Amino acid sequence: MKDVVKIFDTTLRDGEQVPGCKLDTKNKLNLAIQLDNLGVDILEAGFPISSPGDFESVIEISKNVKNASVCALSRANEKDIEVAAESLRHAIKPRIHTGIGTSDIHIKYKFNSNKDAIIELAKRSVSYAKKFVEDVEFYAEDAGRTDNIFLAKVCEEVIKSGATVLNIPDTTGYCLPSEYGEKIKFLKENVKGINNVTISCHCHNDLGLATANSISGVINGARQIECTINGIGERAGNTSLEEVVMIMRQHPNLNLDTNINSKLLYSTSQQVSDLMGMPVQPNKAVVGSNAFAHSSGIHQDGVIKKRETYEIIDPKDVGVDKSSIILTARSGRAALAYKMKEIGVELTKVQLDSVYQEFLTLADIQKEVSERDLPILLDKQNIKHG
Ligand code: KIV
Ligand code: ZN
């Protein structure tokens, strides 16, 4: 039996913080329903104290989301927590996500404070949030750059105050996967009460390591990953939901899985991209337009013979109809014959040889030879077609 890693989606909070990605309540709600159908376990709906619009969005999402826990972000102060609790009052499963920076640099420069005072604030905010909801997640902001011994102390104290989930964010995307994994392991081994709570990975992508760090976290005992669709988020973004989900699915030896219906990944990715006006990079893992496209002759020949020669994911598993063969000047005869067959033309070997020369001339001029070009190639060689 595989262990379940909970998926905490923060597309509507950390993802929406990207300049230009702000959504109004109607669009946030539509996306929240899609994410709920996708099967996320926790949906971070917003940061309610930040604006009346965000407060309103969290209320509407709380009223309408039926399966996922609905979570609202707050800082470690009473006013933030009260507003978060108020915005969650209709949620079936409400969660307050409160916390404070724990790294030396945050303590000194952001708060002009000291370690003892930070622990006090952390404890007080968790205890205060517990007055409103049972499920309280604590984030130790910049945990990635926080000394492990101090981090363990903070974690132990907030567990005593009632935290149900400990979020260990690599806020600046600094950690190496080995370091981040060791951090989680250290907490697992050194924090009293840790086995009664869930450890959560929240990784940013400043060095392109967010996904690797999150996976390292769950290998070392975390059981929740905080992520966004398409990996959108502050600066270089957050851990990409579709990547961590498919890594766990494609690697059965990890013995980990999620509750995500992966067949909805592609449509959800498209919806987020459309609503937020953020194009998905073509080479984006799992959901990019080139993720299942093959254009070089060697790969095309292999894929046509057996898809698995160059694909480790069945496109249908993520909601993409099929792999695609793209005709370019790097394509071979096998791909051309395959595409001709798709338009109903079976070429003999001799015909294929002659059309292929014609094809190469065109492919050197155009970046891509499309289906519309195929009849023209056939006409040039006087080959009959429908
Ligand atoms: O990156 C971060 O540290 C955060 C926290 C507010 C959870 O987004
Ligand atoms: Zn973040």
Coordinates of N, CA, C and O in Angstrom, one line a residue, residues 50-212:
S50 N -5.1 40.8 2.8 CA -4.3 41.6 1.9 C -5.2 42.6 1.1 O -4.8 43.7 0.7
S51 N -6.5 42.2 0.8 CA -7.4 43.1 0.1 C -8.8 42.7 0.3 O -9.1 41.5 0.5
P52 N -9.8 43.6 0.2 CA -11.2 43.2 0.3 C -11.6 42.2 -0.8 O -12.3 41.2 -0.6
G53 N -10.9 42.3 -2.0 CA -11.2 41.4 -3.1 C -10.8 39.9 -2.7 O -11.5 39.0 -3.0
D54 N -9.6 39.8 -2.1 CA -9.1 38.5 -1.7 C -10.0 37.9 -0.6 O -10.2 36.7 -0.6
F55 N -10.4 38.8 0.3 CA -11.2 38.3 1.4 C -12.5 37.7 0.8 O -13.0 36.6 1.2
E56 N -13.1 38.4 -0.1 CA -14.4 38.0 -0.8 C -14.1 36.7 -1.5 O -15.0 35.8 -1.5
S57 N -13.0 36.6 -2.2 CA -12.7 35.3 -2.9 C -12.6 34.1 -2.0 O -13.2 33.1 -2.3
V58 N -12.0 34.3 -0.8 CA -11.8 33.2 0.1 C -13.2 32.8 0.6 O -13.6 31.6 0.7
I59 N -14.1 33.8 0.9 CA -15.5 33.5 1.3 C -16.2 32.6 0.2 O -16.8 31.6 0.5
E60 N -16.1 33.1 -1.0 CA -16.9 32.4 -2.1 C -16.3 31.0 -2.3 O -17.1 30.0 -2.5
I61 N -15.0 30.8 -2.2 CA -14.4 29.5 -2.4 C -14.8 28.6 -1.3 O -15.1 27.5 -1.5
S62 N -14.8 29.2 0.0 CA -15.2 28.4 1.1 C -16.6 27.9 1.0 O -16.9 26.7 1.4
K63 N -17.5 28.7 0.4 CA -18.9 28.3 0.3 C -19.0 27.1 -0.8 O -20.0 26.3 -0.7
N64 N -18.2 27.2 -1.8 CA -18.4 26.3 -2.9 C -17.6 25.0 -3.1 O -17.9 24.1 -3.8
V65 N -16.4 25.0 -2.4 CA -15.5 23.9 -2.5 C -16.0 22.8 -1.6 O -16.2 23.0 -0.4
K66 N -16.2 21.6 -2.2 CA -16.9 20.5 -1.4 C -15.9 19.4 -0.9 O -16.2 18.8 0.1
N67 N -14.8 19.3 -1.5 CA -13.9 18.2 -1.1 C -12.6 18.6 -0.4 O -12.3 18.1 0.7
A68 N -11.9 19.5 -1.0 CA -10.6 19.9 -0.4 C -10.8 20.8 0.9 O -11.8 21.4 1.1
S69 N -9.8 20.7 1.7 CA -9.7 21.7 2.8 C -9.4 23.1 2.2 O -8.7 23.2 1.2
V70 N -10.1 24.1 2.7 CA -9.8 25.5 2.2 C -8.9 26.2 3.2 O -9.2 26.2 4.4
C71 N -7.9 26.8 2.7 CA -6.8 27.3 3.6 C -6.7 28.8 3.3 O -6.8 29.3 2.2
A72 N -6.5 29.6 4.4 CA -6.2 31.0 4.2 C -4.9 31.4 4.9 O -4.6 30.9 6.0
L73 N -4.1 32.3 4.2 CA -2.8 32.6 4.8 C -3.0 33.8 5.7 O -3.8 34.7 5.6
S74 N -2.1 33.8 6.7 CA -2.0 35.0 7.6 C -0.6 35.2 8.1 O 0.2 34.2 8.1
R75 N -0.3 36.4 8.5 CA 1.0 36.5 9.2 C 0.8 36.2 10.7 O -0.4 35.9 11.1
A76 N 1.9 36.3 11.5 CA 1.7 35.9 12.9 C 1.2 37.1 13.8 O 1.9 37.6 14.7
N77 N 0.0 37.5 13.5 CA -0.6 38.5 14.3 C -2.1 38.3 14.4 O -2.7 37.7 13.5
E78 N -2.7 38.8 15.5 CA -4.1 38.5 15.8 C -5.1 39.0 14.7 O -6.0 38.3 14.3
K79 N -4.8 40.2 14.2 CA -5.8 40.8 13.2 C -5.8 39.9 11.9 O -6.9 39.5 11.4
D80 N -4.6 39.5 11.4 CA -4.5 38.6 10.2 C -5.3 37.4 10.5 O -6.0 36.9 9.6
I81 N -5.1 36.8 11.6 CA -5.7 35.5 11.9 C -7.2 35.6 12.0 O -7.9 34.8 11.5
E82 N -7.7 36.7 12.7 CA -9.1 36.9 12.8 C -9.8 37.0 11.4 O -10.8 36.4 11.1
V83 N -9.1 37.8 10.5 CA -9.7 38.0 9.2 C -9.6 36.7 8.4 O -10.6 36.3 7.7
A84 N -8.5 35.9 8.6 CA -8.5 34.6 7.9 C -9.6 33.7 8.4 O -10.3 33.1 7.6
A85 N -9.8 33.7 9.7 CA -10.9 32.8 10.3 C -12.2 33.3 9.8 O -13.1 32.4 9.4
E86 N -12.5 34.6 9.7 CA -13.7 35.1 9.3 C -14.0 34.7 7.8 O -15.1 34.3 7.4
S87 N -12.9 34.8 7.0 CA -13.1 34.4 5.5 C -13.4 32.9 5.3 O -13.9 32.5 4.3
L88 N -13.0 32.1 6.3 CA -13.2 30.7 6.2 C -14.5 30.2 6.9 O -14.7 28.9 6.9
R89 N -15.3 31.1 7.3 CA -16.4 30.6 8.2 C -17.4 29.6 7.5 O -18.0 28.8 8.2
H90 N -17.4 29.6 6.2 CA -18.4 28.7 5.5 C -17.7 27.4 5.0 O -18.3 26.6 4.4
A91 N -16.4 27.3 5.3 CA -15.6 26.2 4.7 C -16.0 24.9 5.5 O -16.1 24.9 6.7
I92 N -16.1 23.8 4.8 CA -16.4 22.5 5.4 C -15.2 22.1 6.2 O -15.3 21.6 7.3
K93 N -14.0 22.2 5.6 CA -12.8 21.9 6.2 C -11.8 23.1 6.2 O -11.0 23.2 5.3
P94 N -11.9 24.0 7.2 CA -11.1 25.2 7.1 C -9.7 25.0 7.7 O -9.5 24.2 8.6
R95 N -8.7 25.6 7.1 CA -7.3 25.6 7.7 C -6.8 27.0 7.7 O -6.8 27.7 6.7
I96 N -6.2 27.4 8.8 CA -5.4 28.7 8.9 C -4.0 28.4 8.7 O -3.4 27.5 9.4
H97 N -3.3 29.1 7.9 CA -1.9 29.0 7.6 C -1.2 30.2 8.1 O -1.3 31.3 7.5
T98 N -0.6 30.1 9.3 CA 0.1 31.2 9.9 C 1.6 31.0 10.1 O 2.0 29.8 10.2
G99 N 2.4 32.0 10.2 CA 3.8 31.8 10.4 C 4.6 33.0 10.4 O 4.1 34.1 10.3
I100 N 5.9 32.8 10.5 CA 6.9 33.9 10.6 C 8.2 33.5 10.1 O 8.5 32.3 10.1
G101 N 9.1 34.4 9.7 CA 10.4 34.1 9.3 C 11.3 33.6 10.4 O 11.2 34.2 11.5
T102 N 12.1 32.6 10.1 CA 12.9 32.0 11.2 C 14.4 32.1 10.9 O 15.2 31.7 11.7
S103 N 14.8 32.5 9.7 CA 16.2 32.6 9.4 C 16.9 33.8 10.1 O 16.2 34.8 10.4
D104 N 18.2 33.8 10.3 CA 18.8 34.9 10.9 C 18.6 36.2 10.1 O 18.3 37.2 10.7
I105 N 18.6 36.1 8.8 CA 18.5 37.3 8.0 C 17.1 37.9 8.2 O 16.9 39.1 8.2
H106 N 16.1 37.0 8.2 CA 14.7 37.5 8.4 C 14.5 38.1 9.8 O 13.9 39.2 10.0
I107 N 15.1 37.4 10.8 CA 14.9 37.8 12.2 C 15.5 39.2 12.4 O 15.0 40.1 13.0
K108 N 16.7 39.3 11.9 CA 17.5 40.6 12.1 C 16.9 41.7 11.2 O 16.6 42.8 11.8
Y109 N 16.8 41.5 9.9 CA 16.4 42.6 9.1 C 14.9 42.9 8.9 O 14.5 44.0 8.7
K110 N 14.2 41.8 8.8 CA 12.7 42.0 8.6 C 12.0 42.4 9.9 O 11.1 43.2 9.9
F111 N 12.5 41.7 11.0 CA 11.7 41.9 12.3 C 12.5 42.7 13.3 O 11.9 43.0 14.3
N112 N 13.8 42.9 13.0 CA 14.6 43.6 14.1 C 14.4 43.0 15.4 O 14.1 43.6 16.4
S113 N 14.5 41.6 15.5 CA 14.0 40.9 16.6 C 15.1 39.9 17.1 O 16.3 40.0 16.7
N114 N 14.7 38.9 17.9 CA 15.6 37.9 18.3 C 14.9 36.6 18.3 O 13.7 36.5 18.3
K115 N 15.7 35.5 18.5 CA 15.1 34.1 18.4 C 14.0 33.9 19.4 O 13.0 33.3 19.1
D116 N 14.3 34.3 20.6 CA 13.3 34.0 21.7 C 11.9 34.7 21.3 O 10.9 34.1 21.5
A117 N 12.0 35.9 20.9 CA 10.8 36.7 20.6 C 10.1 36.0 19.4 O 8.8 36.0 19.4
I118 N 10.8 35.5 18.5 CA 10.2 34.9 17.3 C 9.5 33.6 17.7 O 8.3 33.3 17.3
I119 N 10.1 32.8 18.6 CA 9.4 31.6 19.1 C 8.1 32.0 19.8 O 7.1 31.4 19.7
E120 N 8.2 33.1 20.6 CA 7.0 33.5 21.4 C 5.8 33.9 20.4 O 4.7 33.4 20.6
L121 N 6.2 34.6 19.4 CA 5.2 35.0 18.4 C 4.6 33.8 17.6 O 3.4 33.7 17.4
A122 N 5.5 32.9 17.3 CA 5.1 31.7 16.6 C 4.1 30.9 17.5 O 3.0 30.5 17.0
K123 N 4.4 30.7 18.7 CA 3.5 30.0 19.6 C 2.2 30.7 19.8 O 1.1 30.1 19.7
R124 N 2.3 32.0 20.0 CA 1.1 32.8 20.2 C 0.1 32.7 19.0 O -1.1 32.6 19.1
S125 N 0.7 32.8 17.8 CA -0.1 32.9 16.6 C -0.8 31.5 16.4 O -2.0 31.5 16.1
V126 N -0.1 30.4 16.7 CA -0.7 29.1 16.5 C -1.8 28.9 17.5 O -3.0 28.5 17.2
S127 N -1.5 29.3 18.8 CA -2.6 29.1 19.8 C -3.8 30.0 19.5 O -4.9 29.6 19.7
Y128 N -3.5 31.2 19.0 CA -4.7 32.1 18.7 C -5.5 31.5 17.5 O -6.7 31.5 17.6
A129 N -4.8 31.0 16.5 CA -5.5 30.4 15.3 C -6.3 29.2 15.8 O -7.4 28.9 15.3
K130 N -5.8 28.5 16.8 CA -6.5 27.3 17.3 C -7.9 27.6 17.9 O -8.8 26.8 18.1
K131 N -8.0 28.9 18.3 CA -9.3 29.3 18.9 C -10.4 29.3 17.8 O -11.6 29.2 18.1
F132 N -10.0 29.4 16.6 CA -11.0 29.5 15.5 C -11.2 28.2 14.7 O -12.3 27.9 14.3
V133 N -10.1 27.5 14.5 CA -10.1 26.2 13.7 C -9.2 25.2 14.3 O -8.3 25.5 15.0
E134 N -9.6 23.9 14.0 CA -8.8 22.8 14.5 C -7.5 22.7 13.7 O -6.4 22.4 14.3
D135 N -7.6 22.9 12.4 CA -6.5 22.6 11.5 C -5.6 23.9 11.3 O -6.0 24.8 10.6
V136 N -4.5 23.9 12.0 CA -3.6 25.1 11.9 C -2.2 24.6 11.3 O -1.6 23.8 11.9
E137 N -1.9 25.2 10.2 CA -0.6 25.0 9.6 C 0.4 26.1 9.9 O 0.0 27.3 9.8
F138 N 1.6 25.8 10.4 CA 2.6 26.8 10.7 C 3.6 26.8 9.7 O 4.2 25.8 9.3
Y139 N 4.0 28.0 9.1 CA 5.1 28.1 8.2 C 6.3 28.8 8.8 O 6.1 29.9 9.5
A140 N 7.5 28.2 8.7 CA 8.7 28.9 9.2 C 9.4 29.5 8.0 O 10.2 28.8 7.3
E141 N 9.0 30.7 7.7 CA 9.4 31.3 6.4 C 11.0 31.3 6.4 O 11.7 31.6 7.4
D142 N 11.5 31.1 5.2 CA 13.0 31.0 4.9 C 13.6 29.8 5.7 O 14.8 29.9 6.1
A143 N 12.8 28.8 6.0 CA 13.3 27.6 6.7 C 14.5 27.0 5.9 O 15.5 26.5 6.5
G144 N 14.6 27.2 4.6 CA 15.7 26.7 3.8 C 17.0 27.2 4.3 O 18.0 26.6 4.2
R145 N 17.0 28.5 4.8 CA 18.3 29.1 5.2 C 18.3 29.2 6.8 O 19.1 30.0 7.3
T146 N 17.4 28.5 7.4 CA 17.3 28.6 8.9 C 18.2 27.4 9.5 O 18.1 26.3 9.0
D147 N 18.9 27.8 10.5 CA 19.7 26.8 11.2 C 18.8 25.6 11.7 O 17.8 25.9 12.3
N148 N 19.2 24.4 11.4 CA 18.4 23.2 11.7 C 18.0 23.1 13.2 O 16.9 22.7 13.5
I149 N 19.0 23.5 14.1 CA 18.7 23.3 15.5 C 17.6 24.3 16.0 O 16.7 23.9 16.7
F150 N 17.7 25.5 15.5 CA 16.7 26.5 15.8 C 15.4 26.2 15.2 O 14.3 26.2 15.8
L151 N 15.4 25.7 14.0 CA 14.2 25.3 13.3 C 13.5 24.2 14.0 O 12.2 24.2 14.2
A152 N 14.3 23.2 14.5 CA 13.7 22.1 15.3 C 13.0 22.7 16.6 O 11.9 22.2 16.9
K153 N 13.6 23.6 17.2 CA 13.1 24.2 18.4 C 11.7 24.9 18.1 O 10.7 24.7 18.8
V154 N 11.7 25.7 17.0 CA 10.5 26.4 16.7 C 9.4 25.3 16.4 O 8.2 25.5 16.9
C155 N 9.7 24.3 15.6 CA 8.7 23.3 15.3 C 8.2 22.6 16.6 O 7.0 22.4 16.7
E156 N 9.1 22.3 17.5 CA 8.6 21.6 18.7 C 7.6 22.5 19.5 O 6.6 22.0 20.0
E157 N 8.0 23.8 19.5 CA 7.1 24.7 20.3 C 5.7 24.9 19.6 O 4.7 24.9 20.3
V158 N 5.7 25.0 18.3 CA 4.4 25.2 17.7 C 3.6 23.9 17.7 O 2.3 24.0 17.7
I159 N 4.2 22.8 17.7 CA 3.5 21.5 17.9 C 2.8 21.5 19.2 O 1.6 21.2 19.3
K160 N 3.5 21.9 20.2 CA 2.9 22.0 21.6 C 1.7 23.0 21.6 O 0.8 22.8 22.3
S161 N 1.8 24.0 20.8 CA 0.7 25.0 20.8 C -0.5 24.5 19.9 O -1.5 25.2 19.8
G162 N -0.3 23.4 19.2 CA -1.4 22.8 18.5 C -1.3 22.8 17.0 O -2.3 22.4 16.3
A163 N -0.2 23.1 16.4 CA 0.0 23.0 15.0 C -0.3 21.6 14.5 O 0.2 20.7 15.1
T164 N -1.0 21.5 13.4 CA -1.3 20.2 12.8 C -0.4 19.9 11.6 O -0.1 18.7 11.3
V165 N 0.1 20.9 11.0 CA 1.0 20.8 9.9 C 2.2 21.8 10.0 O 2.0 22.9 10.4
L166 N 3.4 21.3 9.7 CA 4.6 22.1 9.8 C 5.1 22.4 8.4 O 5.5 21.4 7.7
N167 N 5.0 23.6 7.9 CA 5.5 24.0 6.6 C 6.9 24.4 6.7 O 7.3 25.3 7.4
I168 N 7.8 23.8 5.9 CA 9.2 24.1 5.9 C 9.6 24.7 4.6 O 10.2 24.1 3.7
P169 N 9.3 26.0 4.4 CA 9.5 26.6 3.1 C 11.0 26.9 2.7 O 11.7 27.4 3.6
D170 N 11.4 26.6 1.5 CA 12.6 27.0 1.0 C 12.3 28.3 0.2 O 12.2 28.3 -1.0
T171 N 12.0 29.3 1.0 CA 11.4 30.6 0.4 C 12.2 31.2 -0.7 O 11.6 31.8 -1.6
T172 N 13.5 31.1 -0.6 CA 14.3 31.7 -1.6 C 14.9 30.7 -2.7 O 15.7 31.1 -3.5
G173 N 14.4 29.5 -2.6 CA 14.9 28.5 -3.6 C 16.4 28.2 -3.5 O 17.0 28.0 -4.5
Y174 N 16.9 28.3 -2.3 CA 18.4 28.2 -2.1 C 18.9 26.8 -2.0 O 20.0 26.5 -2.4
C175 N 18.2 25.9 -1.3 CA 18.7 24.6 -0.9 C 19.0 23.7 -2.1 O 18.4 23.7 -3.1
L176 N 20.0 22.8 -1.9 CA 20.2 21.7 -2.8 C 19.3 20.6 -2.3 O 18.9 20.5 -1.2
P177 N 18.9 19.7 -3.2 CA 18.0 18.6 -2.9 C 18.5 17.8 -1.7 O 17.8 17.4 -0.8
S178 N 19.8 17.5 -1.6 CA 20.4 16.8 -0.5 C 20.2 17.5 0.8 O 19.8 17.0 1.8
E179 N 20.4 18.9 0.8 CA 20.3 19.7 2.0 C 18.9 19.7 2.5 O 18.6 19.6 3.7
Y180 N 18.0 19.9 1.5 CA 16.6 20.1 1.9 C 16.1 18.7 2.5 O 15.4 18.7 3.5
G181 N 16.4 17.6 1.8 CA 16.1 16.3 2.3 C 16.6 16.1 3.7 O 15.9 15.6 4.6
E182 N 17.9 16.5 3.9 CA 18.5 16.3 5.3 C 17.8 17.1 6.3 O 17.7 16.8 7.5
K183 N 17.3 18.3 5.9 CA 16.6 19.2 6.9 C 15.3 18.5 7.4 O 15.0 18.4 8.5
I184 N 14.6 17.9 6.4 CA 13.4 17.2 6.8 C 13.7 16.0 7.7 O 13.0 15.7 8.7
K185 N 14.7 15.3 7.3 CA 15.2 14.1 8.1 C 15.6 14.6 9.5 O 15.2 13.9 10.5
F186 N 16.3 15.7 9.6 CA 16.7 16.2 10.9 C 15.5 16.5 11.8 O 15.4 16.1 13.0
L187 N 14.5 17.1 11.2 CA 13.3 17.4 12.0 C 12.6 16.2 12.4 O 12.1 16.0 13.5
K188 N 12.5 15.2 11.5 CA 11.8 13.9 11.8 C 12.5 13.2 13.0 O 11.9 12.6 13.8
E189 N 13.8 13.4 13.0 CA 14.6 12.7 14.1 C 14.8 13.5 15.4 O 15.1 12.9 16.4
N190 N 14.5 14.8 15.3 CA 14.9 15.6 16.5 C 13.8 16.4 17.1 O 14.0 17.1 18.1
V191 N 12.6 16.4 16.5 CA 11.5 17.2 17.1 C 10.5 16.3 17.8 O 9.9 15.4 17.2
K192 N 10.3 16.6 19.1 CA 9.3 15.8 19.8 C 7.9 16.0 19.3 O 7.5 17.2 19.0
G193 N 7.1 15.0 19.1 CA 5.8 15.1 18.6 C 5.6 15.2 17.1 O 4.5 15.3 16.6
I194 N 6.8 15.1 16.4 CA 6.7 15.3 14.9 C 5.9 14.3 14.2 O 5.3 14.5 13.2
N195 N 5.8 13.1 14.8 CA 5.0 12.0 14.2 C 3.5 12.2 14.3 O 2.8 11.5 13.6
N196 N 3.1 13.2 15.1 CA 1.7 13.5 15.2 C 1.2 14.6 14.2 O 0.1 14.9 14.2
V197 N 2.2 15.1 13.5 CA 1.8 16.2 12.5 C 2.3 15.9 11.1 O 3.1 14.9 11.0
T198 N 1.9 16.7 10.2 CA 2.4 16.5 8.8 C 3.4 17.5 8.5 O 3.3 18.7 8.8
I199 N 4.5 17.0 7.9 CA 5.6 18.0 7.4 C 5.3 18.3 6.0 O 5.0 17.4 5.2
S200 N 5.4 19.6 5.7 CA 5.0 20.0 4.3 C 6.2 20.7 3.7 O 7.0 21.4 4.3
C201 N 6.4 20.4 2.4 CA 7.5 21.0 1.6 C 6.9 22.2 0.8 O 5.9 22.0 0.1
H202 N 7.5 23.3 0.9 CA 7.1 24.5 0.1 C 8.4 25.1 -0.5 O 9.1 25.8 0.1
C203 N 8.6 24.7 -1.8 CA 9.9 25.1 -2.4 C 9.7 26.0 -3.6 O 8.8 25.9 -4.4
H204 N 10.6 27.0 -3.6 CA 10.7 28.0 -4.7 C 11.8 27.6 -5.7 O 12.7 26.8 -5.4
N205 N 11.6 28.1 -6.9 CA 12.4 27.6 -8.0 C 13.6 28.5 -8.5 O 13.9 28.4 -9.7
D206 N 14.1 29.3 -7.6 CA 15.1 30.3 -8.0 C 16.3 29.6 -8.7 O 17.0 30.2 -9.6
L207 N 16.7 28.4 -8.3 CA 17.8 27.7 -9.0 C 17.3 26.5 -9.8 O 18.0 25.6 -10.1
G208 N 16.0 26.5 -10.1 CA 15.4 25.4 -10.8 C 15.3 24.1 -10.1 O 15.3 23.0 -10.6
L209 N 15.3 24.1 -8.7 CA 15.4 22.9 -7.9 C 14.1 22.7 -7.1 O 14.1 21.8 -6.3
A210 N 13.1 23.4 -7.4 CA 11.9 23.3 -6.5 C 11.3 21.9 -6.5 O 11.0 21.3 -5.5
T211 N 11.2 21.3 -7.7 CA 10.6 20.0 -7.8 C 11.5 19.0 -7.2 O 11.1 18.1 -6.4
A212 N 12.8 19.1 -7.5 CA 13.8 18.1 -6.9 C 13.8 18.2 -5.4 O 13.8 17.2 -4.7

